[in-house]
Structure formats: structure tokens, C-alpha cells
């Protein structure tokens, strides 16, 4: 049959063409691209009725967990993490073309499901460690600078969250952790600096009792996230940076199960050096800091040339 | 930047390469193609975090309906219908390359959610109409033949189901319809013939209170299915035919909301001619037949040359 297509060559365009004149342009763009890729996928793999029905059942079971947990457990979100979709959407949203390839905004990484809109404000130099743990107390500090001027930015909100040494966040672990343990919001000082005490982070596994773990098993993949600290760094008139940082010696960096590691987000935890006089001594659980992490951040001002310019949504 | 890709060109292959050595070949094929299409889709439309999260929520809400109805209401299945996926999977599963383009197996169409594994057996010439209706009684008959020999096939199972004149199937409509109303299984006689009384079918709307209707609205599409009769035609050593037939004058043929219409499935309902002596008179609700439908069927023997030969599943 030579180049004659095996299946009806007009089918996909017919489905797209049923959209009426009152579809929004953005919806039409999304639906059109989705239909082309969905149908091409099915034709490329000769998807069988049994496989398609297994997919329908899998998505239903995934939504069921969300429904039965009153929205607390979002395995559908997790599916988009283990397939790289959230990481990709994060890359797309944060695309900036810079003039100087050696001085770029700090990379973004996925928000994940554990950010809290209610994290407490803390003073510069405070500790986020409230409760007992088996981790390593770390002095973390750095300067936040402007991409265009390279100057420090005072008054930046530095929102920090991390799991405890058992791999759990405060609201997953109410028996061992108080509200806002290992969370806090800080403001940079007049020199654009932040400083705090936290834990060297601990690697942990995604939940192993749901559909996303079933998929990982079918793909012969592990459920591990490398150790990481979450950050959300915001300031009026700057593009926000939502990101994660990772210790350089973590064994899961190259196979992070949610694909959120980027080169400039991998950092060194060094033996602690001199702690500045402006810091109080850490007196909370775990005692004195034995590690130090310096992390400097670059924020892009809004409207800087080269910003990604998505097509208008409507 | 010329042809430099905007986004990390290695990301998708990295996601695919995390599959371990114990992934089955078929799973690897499906997952690889799915990742390429999912990621290309997101990059092509510059999918935003808000749009991605709206998609996650939409699928969760869709699964919730399935969970809350104990699996009775499958809006996830319906989503694959209104996006053409079930119809496409049906086309793929039934692909047969025939030597004579003028003599081909009867086309397949989607099974849909209303087939019953428990339909009652009926005698040739019986009526499937058990309950009152406002439809038109129709005498339906035809011959079932072999694709290779063109000869009639005795002993074929002809499983028939249709909605009543109110657009509902028996198990959607327990107040008005008894079990197996407008359903029945028949066997062809020694001449490969079947004959029965049924209704001229009625167009109906998909449910308008769920996620699939929300999507149709966003696409400015109607929720109508053209009038149709469902058939499942099976015989040992033949490829089963699951299909639907449609009256030629139905207004929804070209925009069927589940894209299941194919040219050879559009049929004429004519004024009734001579009813053969072998038929009993229809004495059930609605009185005598006033329409006649002749529908001849062609079944492909298993193993006939040119059958689609899907790659081995494992």
C-alpha cells in the first residue's frame, strides 16, 4: 500500500473541527494539540481496547483516592510528577533568555504538594527547627541579587520548607512535629542577605501504596526523591522563584523520581565556618550547627528583555 | 538562537531512560510514546502551571463521580468517547486489509457503556420490544456471510441492544422498562439469516451534568448521539464485529459526539414490504411493524491474510 496511511487519515482533524465558533482561542489551541498527540500516540503503539480500558480504570482509581481523602491525597498530581509533567511545566513557566549565559536567574523546580500558605514569619538568624530530630543542624545563608544590576535586593521574602529527618513534613506527621516545624518566612536585610538554621535535608520515598507507585513498579523505577530543601523567593516587581536545592552527594540526584533536579540547584554542605555575630546561637533540638550552606540567589526583574512571552490566554 | 531548542532537549529522553531493565517491552513502548507525546504537547502549547493544575483537578473530579457511583457512572470512559479515543482504538483493533476493496468486513464501532453480558436469548422472528414506547416498530433482517467464501454462516450469535424512544436503555430507566427490554441474542438459521422486530432508534443526549459535558461546553459542541442500534456479532473462528448502525436521515450523523459513525454503517429504514411466513406477527406494544431494515453483515474468518497483526504484548 506504499505510503497510504493504515488508519483513516481524516479522523483527528474531524474531531478537532467539531469545536464550535464560541470555543476560546486558547481552548482551541490546547484541545487541538491534545487531540493530535493523543491520537498519534494510540496509532503509533496500536493501542488495544484492553490497554485503553486499563488506562480508564487507572485514572478512575487515581481520582477515587482524591475523592476518598477529601482532596488531601492527590495521586493525580503525583502522576504528573513521576511523568515529568510538573517539572516540564515549571521549566516552561520560568523560561528566560538571558544576555549573559554566566549570570542567569536561579532555576525553578516544582512546588510539590507540601508548601503551606500559612508558614510563620521568623527573624533573620532564627532556626526553623522546633521539634526533636535525628538530622544535622546547618547554618544556611546567602545574598539575593538582581539579574540586571547584580545588586543585592533588600526586603525579599524567603519562604523555606523541608521534611524532617524521618522524611515527613509537619502536616504528614502530627504525632512528631508541631505546626510550622521546619518552615518559615524570612525577609532579606538591607544587604540583601538572609540567614537561618535548618537541617541538612534527608532523602525520602514517595508513598508506596497508591497508583503512582504501581506505575513506578511497572516501569521498574524507584520511588525516591533526593534530599532537598524547598524555597519560594518573592519580591514585588520580580519574577518569583519557586525551587528546590539538593546536597551534591545525594545518591538519587540523577534519577529523582519527579525529575526536578537541575545543575545549578545542587549545592555543597560544608563543615561550619565562622558564624557571624548577627546570628543567635542555635539552642533548639539537635544543638549547635555543624554544617554550613551558602546559597546565593538571582532574581529576574519583571519585564526584563528575553522573558518568555506566552501567547495570550483567553 | 536559530534552531537551538527553547527547552532542555534531553529532558524527555531522560524520563524515558529511567525505566529499569525489568519493564516489559510493551510497557516500555507505551510509556515511551506517551512521554514523547505528553511532553511535546506541553511544549507546543507552552502549557501554564494553572492549566496543568486545572487538568489535574478535572481528572480528579471525573474519577470522583466513578467512585461515588460505585463504578456505575463512568465519566472517564465518556471522556475518551468525546475525544474520539474509543472510536480510534476500535478502528485500530479491527483493522483488516482485504484483497477485494468492494467486499470488506462490516465496520466496527464503539461498544459504549450499555452492553449487557446477560441479555436474554430469543427465537428468530421474535420481538425485543417488551414495554410501551412512542417509537416505530421495525422488521429487521439480513444475512451474515463469510468474507473469504461469500457464503452464509449458520449459528452466528447476533446480540442486539438499543435505547427506547425516550433515549434510555433498560438499566438507566427501571421505572419504565423491564429487564432486557430492547435487548436480545439470536442465532442465524441454516441460511445464515436473522430476523426480529425492534424500534426505529431515537437520537439522544449524553448526560449533561458531568465533566464530559463541561468539556463539550468549553468546546462549543453539542452532546448528541445520532439514533443507533448496537450489535455484537460473534461466531467461533471469526473475528467478532461490535458495531452500531444509523438511520440515513439522522441530523447528527456528521457530528456524532463520540465519532462512531462510518459510511457503511448508515442504513435505510424503508416502508415495510412483505413479512415472510416464518415471522410471527408482532403483537407487543406499538402494534404492527411499519418500517423495514435489511442489514447484511460480513465476518472475517480468523487468520485471514491481511489481518492486523499487533506487536506481541508482554
Coordinates of C-alpha atoms in Angstrom, one line a residue:
Chain A
X1 CA 0.0 0.0 0.0
X2 CA 3.1 2.2 0.0
X3 CA 2.5 5.5 1.8
X4 CA -1.2 5.0 2.2
X5 CA -2.0 5.5 5.9
X6 CA -3.2 2.5 7.7
X7 CA -5.9 4.3 9.6
X8 CA -8.4 6.9 8.5
X9 CA -6.2 10.0 7.8
X10 CA -9.1 12.5 8.3
X11 CA -10.2 11.3 11.7
X12 CA -8.2 13.5 14.0
X13 CA -8.9 16.7 12.0
X14 CA -12.6 15.8 12.1
X15 CA -12.6 15.6 15.9
X16 CA -10.8 19.0 16.1
X17 CA -13.2 20.5 13.6
X18 CA -16.2 19.7 15.7
X19 CA -15.2 22.6 18.0
X20 CA -17.8 25.4 17.6
X21 CA -17.2 29.1 16.9
X22 CA -17.5 30.0 20.6
X23 CA -14.6 28.0 21.8
X24 CA -11.9 30.3 23.2
X25 CA -8.8 30.6 21.1
X26 CA -6.6 29.2 23.9
X27 CA -9.0 26.2 24.4
X28 CA -8.9 25.5 20.7
X29 CA -5.1 25.6 20.7
X30 CA -4.9 23.2 23.7
X31 CA -7.6 20.8 22.5
X32 CA -6.2 20.7 19.0
X33 CA -2.7 19.8 20.2
X34 CA -4.0 17.4 22.7
X35 CA -6.1 15.5 20.1
X36 CA -3.2 15.3 17.7
X37 CA -0.9 13.9 20.3
X38 CA -3.5 11.6 21.9
X39 CA -4.5 10.1 18.6
X40 CA -0.9 9.8 17.2
X41 CA 0.1 8.0 20.5
X42 CA -2.8 5.5 20.1
X43 CA -1.9 4.9 16.4
X44 CA 1.8 4.6 17.0
X45 CA 1.5 1.9 19.6
X46 CA -1.6 0.3 18.1
X47 CA -3.3 0.8 21.5
X48 CA -5.6 -2.2 22.2
X49 CA -9.1 -1.9 23.7
X50 CA -7.8 -3.7 26.8
X51 CA -5.0 -1.3 27.3
X52 CA -7.3 1.7 26.8
X53 CA -9.8 0.3 29.3
X54 CA -6.9 -0.3 31.8
X55 CA -5.9 3.3 31.4
X56 CA -9.5 4.5 32.1
X57 CA -9.7 2.3 35.2
X58 CA -6.2 3.5 36.4
X59 CA -7.3 7.2 36.1
X60 CA -10.6 6.4 37.9
X61 CA -8.8 4.6 40.8
X62 CA -6.4 7.6 41.0
X63 CA -9.3 10.1 41.3
X64 CA -11.0 7.8 43.8
X65 CA -8.1 8.3 46.3
X66 CA -8.5 12.1 45.9
X67 CA -12.3 11.8 46.5
X68 CA -12.0 9.5 49.5
X69 CA -9.3 11.6 51.2
X70 CA -11.4 14.8 50.7
X71 CA -8.7 16.2 48.4
X72 CA -5.9 15.7 50.9
X73 CA -4.1 13.0 48.9
X74 CA -3.5 14.0 45.3
X75 CA -2.2 11.0 43.5
X76 CA -3.2 12.6 40.1
X77 CA -0.8 15.4 40.9
X78 CA 1.8 12.8 41.8
X79 CA 1.3 11.1 38.4
X80 CA 2.1 14.3 36.7
X81 CA 5.3 14.5 38.8
X82 CA 6.6 11.0 38.1
X83 CA 6.0 11.5 34.4
X84 CA 8.0 14.8 34.4
X85 CA 5.0 16.9 33.5
X86 CA 5.1 19.2 36.5
X87 CA 8.8 19.7 36.1
X88 CA 8.3 20.5 32.4
X89 CA 5.5 23.0 33.1
X90 CA 7.8 24.6 35.6
X91 CA 10.6 24.9 33.1
X92 CA 8.2 26.4 30.5
X93 CA 6.8 28.9 33.0
X94 CA 10.3 30.0 34.0
X95 CA 11.9 30.3 30.6
X96 CA 14.0 33.4 30.4
X97 CA 16.5 34.1 27.7
X98 CA 19.4 36.0 29.3
X99 CA 22.1 38.1 27.6
X100 CA 24.9 36.8 29.8
X101 CA 24.8 33.0 30.0
X102 CA 27.1 33.1 33.0
X103 CA 24.7 35.2 35.1
X104 CA 21.2 33.7 35.0
X105 CA 18.2 33.7 37.3
X106 CA 18.2 30.8 39.8
X107 CA 16.5 27.8 38.2
X108 CA 13.0 26.8 39.2
X109 CA 11.9 23.4 40.4
X110 CA 8.4 22.0 41.2
X111 CA 6.4 23.4 44.1
X112 CA 5.3 19.9 45.2
X113 CA 2.3 19.2 47.5
X114 CA 3.8 20.4 50.8
X115 CA 4.0 24.2 50.6
X116 CA 1.9 25.9 53.2
X117 CA 0.3 29.3 52.6
X118 CA 0.3 29.8 56.4
X119 CA 4.0 29.4 57.2
X120 CA 5.1 31.6 60.2
X121 CA 7.3 34.7 59.8
X122 CA 10.7 34.4 61.6
X123 CA 13.5 36.8 62.4
X124 CA 16.7 36.7 60.4
X125 CA 19.1 34.4 62.2
X126 CA 16.3 32.3 63.8
X127 CA 16.0 28.5 63.5
X128 CA 13.2 26.7 61.8
X129 CA 13.9 23.6 63.9
X130 CA 11.1 23.3 66.6
X131 CA 11.0 19.6 67.3
X132 CA 13.4 16.7 68.1
X133 CA 15.0 15.0 65.0
X134 CA 18.0 12.9 64.0
X135 CA 19.3 15.4 61.4
X136 CA 22.4 17.6 61.2
X137 CA 21.9 21.3 62.2
X138 CA 23.0 23.6 59.4
X139 CA 23.7 27.3 59.2
X140 CA 22.3 28.5 55.8
X141 CA 22.8 31.9 54.4
X142 CA 23.3 33.9 51.2
X143 CA 22.6 37.0 49.2
X144 CA 19.8 37.7 46.8
X145 CA 20.7 39.8 43.8
X146 CA 19.1 41.5 40.8
X147 CA 19.7 39.8 37.4
X148 CA 20.1 43.2 35.6
X149 CA 22.1 45.3 38.1
X150 CA 23.8 42.4 40.1
X151 CA 22.9 44.4 43.2
X152 CA 21.6 42.9 46.5
X153 CA 17.8 43.2 46.9
X154 CA 16.6 44.1 50.4
X155 CA 13.1 43.1 51.6
X156 CA 12.8 39.8 49.6
X157 CA 10.5 37.2 51.1
X158 CA 12.5 33.9 51.5
X159 CA 9.9 31.1 52.2
X160 CA 11.6 27.9 53.4
X161 CA 10.2 24.4 54.0
X162 CA 11.7 20.9 54.4
X163 CA 10.9 17.4 55.6
X164 CA 12.3 16.3 58.9
X165 CA 14.9 13.6 59.3
X166 CA 12.2 10.9 59.1
X167 CA 11.3 12.1 55.6
X168 CA 8.0 13.7 56.6
X169 CA 6.6 17.2 56.6
X170 CA 4.9 18.7 59.6
X171 CA 1.3 18.1 58.4
X172 CA 2.1 14.5 57.4
X173 CA 3.4 13.8 60.8
X174 CA 1.3 15.4 63.6
X175 CA 2.5 12.9 66.2
X176 CA 6.1 14.0 66.0
X177 CA 6.0 17.6 64.6
X178 CA 4.3 20.8 65.7
X179 CA 2.8 23.2 63.2
X180 CA 5.4 25.1 61.2
X181 CA 8.3 22.8 62.3
X182 CA 10.9 23.2 59.5
X183 CA 9.0 26.0 57.8
X184 CA 9.4 29.8 58.0
X185 CA 9.3 33.0 56.0
X186 CA 12.2 35.5 56.3
X187 CA 12.9 39.0 54.9
X188 CA 16.4 39.8 53.5
X189 CA 18.1 42.7 55.3
X190 CA 19.5 46.0 53.8
X191 CA 22.4 44.0 52.3
X192 CA 20.0 41.5 50.5
X193 CA 21.1 38.8 53.0
X194 CA 19.2 36.0 54.7
X195 CA 20.4 33.6 57.4
X196 CA 18.8 30.8 59.4
X197 CA 19.3 27.5 61.0
X198 CA 17.8 24.4 59.4
X199 CA 18.5 20.7 58.9
X200 CA 20.7 19.1 56.3
X201 CA 17.8 17.5 54.3
X202 CA 17.1 13.8 54.1
X203 CA 16.1 11.7 51.0
X204 CA 12.6 10.1 51.2
X205 CA 10.3 7.8 49.3
X206 CA 7.0 8.8 47.6
X207 CA 4.0 6.9 49.1
X208 CA 4.2 3.3 48.1
X209 CA 0.5 2.4 48.5
X210 CA -1.1 4.2 45.5
X211 CA -1.5 4.2 41.7
X212 CA 1.7 6.3 41.2
X213 CA 3.7 3.6 42.9
X214 CA 2.0 0.9 40.8
X215 CA 3.2 2.8 37.7
X216 CA 6.7 3.1 39.1
X217 CA 6.7 -0.6 39.7
X218 CA 5.5 -1.3 36.2
X219 CA 8.4 0.9 34.9
X220 CA 10.9 -0.8 37.2
X221 CA 11.7 2.6 38.8
X222 CA 12.4 3.5 42.4
X223 CA 10.1 6.0 44.4
X224 CA 13.0 8.1 45.9
X225 CA 13.4 11.8 45.9
X226 CA 16.9 13.1 46.6
X227 CA 17.2 15.1 49.8
X228 CA 16.1 18.6 49.2
X229 CA 15.1 22.0 50.7
X230 CA 12.1 23.9 49.2
X231 CA 12.3 27.6 48.6
X232 CA 9.8 30.2 47.3
X233 CA 11.5 33.6 46.8
X234 CA 9.3 36.5 46.0
X235 CA 9.5 40.3 45.8
X236 CA 7.3 42.8 44.1
X237 CA 8.4 43.6 40.5
X238 CA 10.5 40.4 40.3
X239 CA 9.6 37.1 38.7
X240 CA 9.1 34.7 41.7
X241 CA 11.5 31.7 42.1
X242 CA 10.0 28.5 43.3
X243 CA 12.7 26.0 43.6
X244 CA 14.5 23.2 45.5
X245 CA 18.2 22.6 46.4
X246 CA 20.0 19.3 46.7
X247 CA 23.2 18.2 48.5
X248 CA 25.8 17.3 46.0
X249 CA 26.5 13.8 47.5
X250 CA 22.9 12.6 47.3
X251 CA 22.7 9.2 45.6
X252 CA 19.3 9.9 43.9
X253 CA 20.2 13.1 42.1
X254 CA 20.4 11.6 38.6
X255 CA 17.2 9.5 38.9
X256 CA 15.0 11.8 41.0
X257 CA 11.6 10.2 40.6
X258 CA 9.9 13.6 39.9
X259 CA 12.8 14.9 37.6
X260 CA 13.2 18.2 39.5
X261 CA 17.0 18.4 39.8
X262 CA 18.9 21.0 37.8
X263 CA 22.7 21.5 37.8
X264 CA 22.7 25.0 39.5
X265 CA 20.4 23.6 42.3
X266 CA 23.0 21.1 43.5
X267 CA 24.9 22.6 46.5
X268 CA 27.7 21.8 49.0
X269 CA 27.1 21.3 52.7
X270 CA 30.5 22.2 54.2
X271 CA 31.8 22.0 57.7
X272 CA 30.6 25.1 59.5
X273 CA 32.9 28.1 59.4
X274 CA 32.6 31.3 61.5
X275 CA 29.0 32.1 62.4
X276 CA 28.6 35.9 62.2
X277 CA 27.9 38.0 65.4
X278 CA 24.5 38.9 64.0
X279 CA 23.3 35.2 64.5
X280 CA 22.0 34.0 67.7
X281 CA 23.4 30.6 68.8
X282 CA 21.0 27.7 67.8
X283 CA 19.6 26.5 71.1
X284 CA 16.8 24.3 69.7
X285 CA 16.7 20.5 69.3
X286 CA 19.9 19.0 67.9
X287 CA 22.3 21.5 69.4
X288 CA 24.9 23.6 67.6
X289 CA 25.3 23.8 63.8
X290 CA 27.9 21.6 62.4
X291 CA 27.3 22.2 58.7
X292 CA 27.1 25.4 56.6
X293 CA 25.4 26.1 53.3
X294 CA 25.9 29.2 51.3
X295 CA 23.3 29.7 48.7
X296 CA 23.1 32.9 46.6
X297 CA 20.0 33.7 44.6
X298 CA 19.5 35.7 41.4
X299 CA 16.0 37.2 40.7
X300 CA 14.9 38.5 37.3
X301 CA 13.1 41.8 37.3
X302 CA 9.7 41.7 35.7
X303 CA 9.7 42.9 32.1
X304 CA 13.4 42.2 31.5
X305 CA 14.2 41.6 27.8
X306 CA 14.0 37.9 26.8
X307 CA 11.3 36.9 29.2
X308 CA 9.2 34.1 27.9
X309 CA 6.1 35.6 26.3
X310 CA 3.3 33.0 26.3
X311 CA 0.5 33.5 23.9
X312 CA -2.4 35.4 25.3
X313 CA -4.8 33.2 27.3
X314 CA -8.5 33.8 26.8
Chain B
X1 CA 19.2 31.3 18.6
X2 CA 18.4 29.7 15.3
X3 CA 17.4 26.1 15.7
X4 CA 18.5 25.8 19.3
X5 CA 15.6 24.3 21.2
X6 CA 13.9 26.6 23.7
X7 CA 13.6 24.0 26.4
X8 CA 16.0 21.3 27.6
X9 CA 16.3 18.9 24.6
X10 CA 17.3 15.9 26.7
X11 CA 14.5 16.0 29.3
X12 CA 12.0 13.6 27.7
X13 CA 14.6 11.0 26.8
X14 CA 15.9 11.3 30.4
X15 CA 12.4 10.5 31.7
X16 CA 12.1 7.5 29.4
X17 CA 15.6 6.3 30.3
X18 CA 14.7 5.9 34.0
X19 CA 12.7 2.8 33.1
X20 CA 14.5 -0.2 34.6
X21 CA 15.5 -3.4 32.9
X22 CA 12.5 -5.3 34.2
X23 CA 10.0 -3.1 32.4
X24 CA 8.0 -5.3 30.0
X25 CA 8.8 -4.4 26.3
X26 CA 5.1 -3.5 25.7
X27 CA 5.1 -1.2 28.8
X28 CA 8.3 0.4 27.6
X29 CA 6.8 1.0 24.1
X30 CA 3.6 2.6 25.6
X31 CA 5.3 4.7 28.2
X32 CA 7.9 6.0 25.8
X33 CA 5.4 7.1 23.2
X34 CA 3.2 8.5 25.9
X35 CA 6.0 10.6 27.4
X36 CA 7.1 11.9 23.9
X37 CA 3.5 13.0 23.1
X38 CA 2.7 14.3 26.6
X39 CA 5.8 16.5 26.7
X40 CA 5.6 17.6 23.1
X41 CA 2.0 18.7 23.8
X42 CA 3.1 20.7 26.9
X43 CA 6.0 22.4 25.0
X44 CA 3.9 23.1 21.8
X45 CA 1.2 25.0 23.7
X46 CA 3.5 26.4 26.4
X47 CA 1.2 24.8 29.0
X48 CA 1.0 27.0 32.1
X49 CA 1.0 25.8 35.7
X50 CA -2.6 27.0 36.1
X51 CA -3.7 25.0 33.0
X52 CA -1.9 21.9 34.2
X53 CA -3.4 22.1 37.7
X54 CA -6.9 22.7 36.1
X55 CA -6.3 19.4 34.2
X56 CA -5.3 17.5 37.4
X57 CA -8.4 18.8 39.1
X58 CA -10.6 17.9 36.1
X59 CA -9.4 14.3 36.1
X60 CA -9.8 14.1 39.9
X61 CA -13.4 15.3 39.6
X62 CA -14.0 12.8 36.8
X63 CA -12.7 9.9 38.9
X64 CA -14.7 11.1 41.9
X65 CA -18.0 10.6 40.0
X66 CA -16.9 7.0 39.3
X67 CA -16.0 6.4 43.0
X68 CA -19.2 8.0 44.3
X69 CA -21.4 6.0 42.0
X70 CA -19.7 2.7 42.9
X71 CA -18.4 2.4 39.3
X72 CA -21.8 2.8 37.8
X73 CA -21.2 6.1 36.1
X74 CA -18.0 6.2 34.1
X75 CA -17.4 9.7 33.0
X76 CA -13.7 8.9 32.4
X77 CA -14.8 6.4 29.8
X78 CA -17.1 9.0 28.3
X79 CA -14.2 11.5 28.1
X80 CA -12.4 9.0 25.9
X81 CA -15.5 8.8 23.8
X82 CA -15.9 12.5 23.2
X83 CA -12.3 12.9 22.4
X84 CA -12.5 10.1 19.8
X85 CA -10.2 7.8 21.6
X86 CA -12.5 4.8 22.0
X87 CA -13.5 5.1 18.3
X88 CA -9.9 5.2 17.3
X89 CA -9.0 2.2 19.4
X90 CA -11.9 0.4 17.8
X91 CA -10.6 1.2 14.4
X92 CA -7.1 0.0 15.3
X93 CA -8.4 -3.3 16.8
X94 CA -10.5 -4.0 13.7
X95 CA -8.0 -3.1 11.0
X96 CA -8.1 -5.7 8.2
X97 CA -6.5 -5.3 4.8
X98 CA -8.7 -7.0 2.3
X99 CA -7.9 -8.2 -1.2
X100 CA -11.2 -7.0 -2.7
X101 CA -11.9 -3.4 -1.6
X102 CA -15.6 -3.9 -2.6
X103 CA -16.1 -6.8 -0.2
X104 CA -14.9 -5.9 3.2
X105 CA -15.9 -7.0 6.8
X106 CA -18.7 -4.9 8.3
X107 CA -17.1 -1.9 10.1
X108 CA -16.7 -1.8 13.8
X109 CA -18.0 1.0 16.1
X110 CA -17.6 1.5 19.8
X111 CA -19.1 -0.8 22.4
X112 CA -20.3 2.0 24.6
X113 CA -21.3 1.6 28.3
X114 CA -24.7 -0.1 27.8
X115 CA -24.0 -3.6 26.5
X116 CA -25.2 -6.3 28.9
X117 CA -23.5 -9.7 29.3
X118 CA -26.8 -11.1 30.5
X119 CA -29.1 -10.3 27.5
X120 CA -31.8 -12.9 27.0
X121 CA -31.8 -15.4 24.2
X122 CA -34.8 -15.0 21.8
X123 CA -36.2 -17.1 18.9
X124 CA -35.7 -15.9 15.3
X125 CA -38.6 -13.8 14.4
X126 CA -39.3 -12.6 17.9
X127 CA -39.6 -9.0 19.0
X128 CA -37.2 -7.3 21.5
X129 CA -40.0 -4.8 22.4
X130 CA -41.4 -5.7 25.9
X131 CA -42.6 -2.3 27.2
X132 CA -44.7 0.6 26.0
X133 CA -42.9 3.2 23.9
X134 CA -43.5 6.0 21.4
X135 CA -41.3 4.6 18.6
X136 CA -41.9 3.0 15.3
X137 CA -42.0 -0.9 15.1
X138 CA -39.5 -2.1 12.6
X139 CA -38.9 -5.5 10.9
X140 CA -35.1 -6.0 10.8
X141 CA -33.5 -8.9 8.9
X142 CA -30.4 -9.9 6.9
X143 CA -27.8 -12.5 6.0
X144 CA -24.4 -12.9 7.7
X145 CA -21.7 -14.0 5.2
X146 CA -18.1 -15.2 5.2
X147 CA -15.5 -12.6 3.9
X148 CA -13.5 -15.3 2.1
X149 CA -16.2 -17.6 0.7
X150 CA -19.1 -15.1 0.5
X151 CA -21.2 -18.0 1.8
X152 CA -23.9 -17.5 4.6
X153 CA -22.8 -18.6 8.1
X154 CA -25.3 -20.6 10.2
X155 CA -25.2 -20.4 14.0
X156 CA -23.9 -16.9 14.3
X157 CA -24.8 -15.1 17.6
X158 CA -26.5 -11.8 16.8
X159 CA -26.6 -9.7 20.0
X160 CA -28.8 -6.7 19.7
X161 CA -29.4 -3.7 22.1
X162 CA -31.0 -0.2 21.7
X163 CA -32.4 2.7 23.7
X164 CA -36.1 3.1 23.9
X165 CA -37.9 6.1 22.3
X166 CA -37.1 8.2 25.4
X167 CA -33.4 7.8 24.7
X168 CA -32.8 5.5 27.7
X169 CA -31.6 1.9 28.0
X170 CA -33.4 -0.6 30.3
X171 CA -31.0 -0.3 33.2
X172 CA -31.0 3.5 33.1
X173 CA -34.8 3.5 33.2
X174 CA -36.1 1.0 35.7
X175 CA -39.4 2.9 36.2
X176 CA -40.4 2.5 32.5
X177 CA -38.6 -0.6 31.2
X178 CA -38.3 -4.2 32.3
X179 CA -35.0 -6.1 32.2
X180 CA -33.9 -6.9 28.7
X181 CA -36.4 -4.6 27.1
X182 CA -34.9 -3.9 23.6
X183 CA -32.2 -6.4 24.1
X184 CA -31.8 -9.9 22.8
X185 CA -29.5 -12.6 21.4
X186 CA -30.4 -14.5 18.3
X187 CA -28.8 -17.3 16.3
X188 CA -28.7 -17.3 12.5
X189 CA -30.6 -20.2 10.8
X190 CA -29.2 -22.7 8.3
X191 CA -29.3 -19.9 5.6
X192 CA -27.2 -17.5 7.7
X193 CA -30.4 -15.4 8.2
X194 CA -31.6 -13.5 11.3
X195 CA -34.9 -11.6 11.7
X196 CA -36.6 -9.8 14.5
X197 CA -38.8 -6.9 15.5
X198 CA -37.3 -3.8 17.1
X199 CA -37.7 0.0 17.2
X200 CA -36.5 2.5 14.7
X201 CA -33.9 4.1 17.0
X202 CA -34.0 7.5 18.6
X203 CA -31.2 10.1 18.9
X204 CA -30.3 11.0 22.5
X205 CA -28.0 13.3 24.5
X206 CA -25.1 12.2 26.7
X207 CA -25.6 13.2 30.4
X208 CA -25.4 16.9 30.8
X209 CA -24.4 17.1 34.5
X210 CA -20.8 15.9 34.5
X211 CA -17.2 16.7 33.5
X212 CA -17.6 15.4 29.9
X213 CA -20.5 17.9 29.3
X214 CA -18.4 20.7 30.8
X215 CA -15.7 19.8 28.3
X216 CA -18.2 19.8 25.4
X217 CA -19.4 23.2 26.5
X218 CA -15.9 24.6 26.6
X219 CA -15.5 23.3 23.0
X220 CA -18.9 24.7 21.9
X221 CA -20.0 21.2 21.0
X222 CA -23.4 19.5 21.3
X223 CA -23.8 16.3 23.4
X224 CA -26.0 14.4 20.9
X225 CA -25.5 10.9 19.6
X226 CA -27.3 10.1 16.3
X227 CA -30.0 7.4 16.6
X228 CA -28.4 4.0 16.6
X229 CA -28.8 0.3 17.2
X230 CA -25.9 -1.7 18.8
X231 CA -24.8 -5.1 17.5
X232 CA -22.3 -7.6 18.7
X233 CA -21.9 -10.4 16.1
X234 CA -19.8 -13.4 17.1
X235 CA -19.0 -16.9 15.9
X236 CA -16.2 -19.3 16.7
X237 CA -13.2 -18.9 14.3
X238 CA -14.4 -15.5 13.1
X239 CA -13.3 -12.0 14.2
X240 CA -16.1 -10.6 16.3
X241 CA -17.9 -7.5 15.0
X242 CA -19.0 -5.0 17.6
X243 CA -20.8 -2.2 15.8
X244 CA -23.6 0.3 15.5
X245 CA -25.9 1.3 12.7
X246 CA -27.6 4.6 12.0
X247 CA -30.6 5.8 10.0
X248 CA -29.5 7.7 6.9
X249 CA -31.7 10.8 7.7
X250 CA -30.4 11.4 11.3
X251 CA -29.3 15.0 11.7
X252 CA -26.4 14.2 14.0
X253 CA -24.5 11.8 11.7
X254 CA -21.7 14.1 10.7
X255 CA -21.1 15.5 14.3
X256 CA -21.8 12.4 16.4
X257 CA -20.4 13.5 19.8
X258 CA -18.4 10.2 20.2
X259 CA -17.3 9.9 16.5
X260 CA -18.6 6.4 15.9
X261 CA -20.3 6.8 12.5
X262 CA -18.8 5.1 9.5
X263 CA -20.2 5.2 6.0
X264 CA -21.1 1.5 5.6
X265 CA -23.0 1.7 9.0
X266 CA -25.5 4.2 7.7
X267 CA -28.7 2.4 6.6
X268 CA -32.2 3.0 5.2
X269 CA -35.4 2.4 7.1
X270 CA -37.9 1.7 4.4
X271 CA -41.7 1.2 4.4
X272 CA -42.3 -2.4 5.4
X273 CA -42.6 -4.9 2.5
X274 CA -43.8 -8.5 2.7
X275 CA -43.1 -10.1 6.0
X276 CA -42.1 -13.7 5.4
X277 CA -44.3 -16.6 6.6
X278 CA -41.6 -17.7 9.0
X279 CA -42.2 -14.5 11.1
X280 CA -44.8 -14.3 13.8
X281 CA -46.9 -11.2 13.7
X282 CA -45.5 -8.6 16.2
X283 CA -48.2 -8.4 18.9
X284 CA -46.3 -6.5 21.5
X285 CA -46.5 -2.8 22.5
X286 CA -46.7 -0.4 19.5
X287 CA -48.6 -2.9 17.2
X288 CA -47.6 -3.9 13.7
X289 CA -44.3 -3.1 12.0
X290 CA -44.4 -0.2 9.6
X291 CA -40.7 0.0 8.8
X292 CA -38.3 -2.5 7.4
X293 CA -34.5 -2.6 7.7
X294 CA -32.4 -5.0 5.7
X295 CA -28.8 -5.3 7.1
X296 CA -26.4 -7.8 5.7
X297 CA -23.2 -8.5 7.6
X298 CA -19.7 -9.8 6.5
X299 CA -17.5 -11.6 9.1
X300 CA -13.8 -12.1 8.5
X301 CA -12.5 -15.6 9.4
X302 CA -9.7 -15.6 11.9
X303 CA -6.3 -15.9 10.4
X304 CA -7.4 -14.5 7.0
X305 CA -4.4 -12.8 5.2
X306 CA -4.0 -9.1 5.9
X307 CA -5.4 -9.2 9.4
X308 CA -3.9 -6.6 11.6
X309 CA -1.1 -8.2 13.4
X310 CA -0.4 -6.2 16.6
X311 CA 3.0 -6.5 18.1
X312 CA 3.2 -9.1 20.9
X313 CA 2.1 -7.9 24.3
X314 CA 4.1 -8.9 27.2

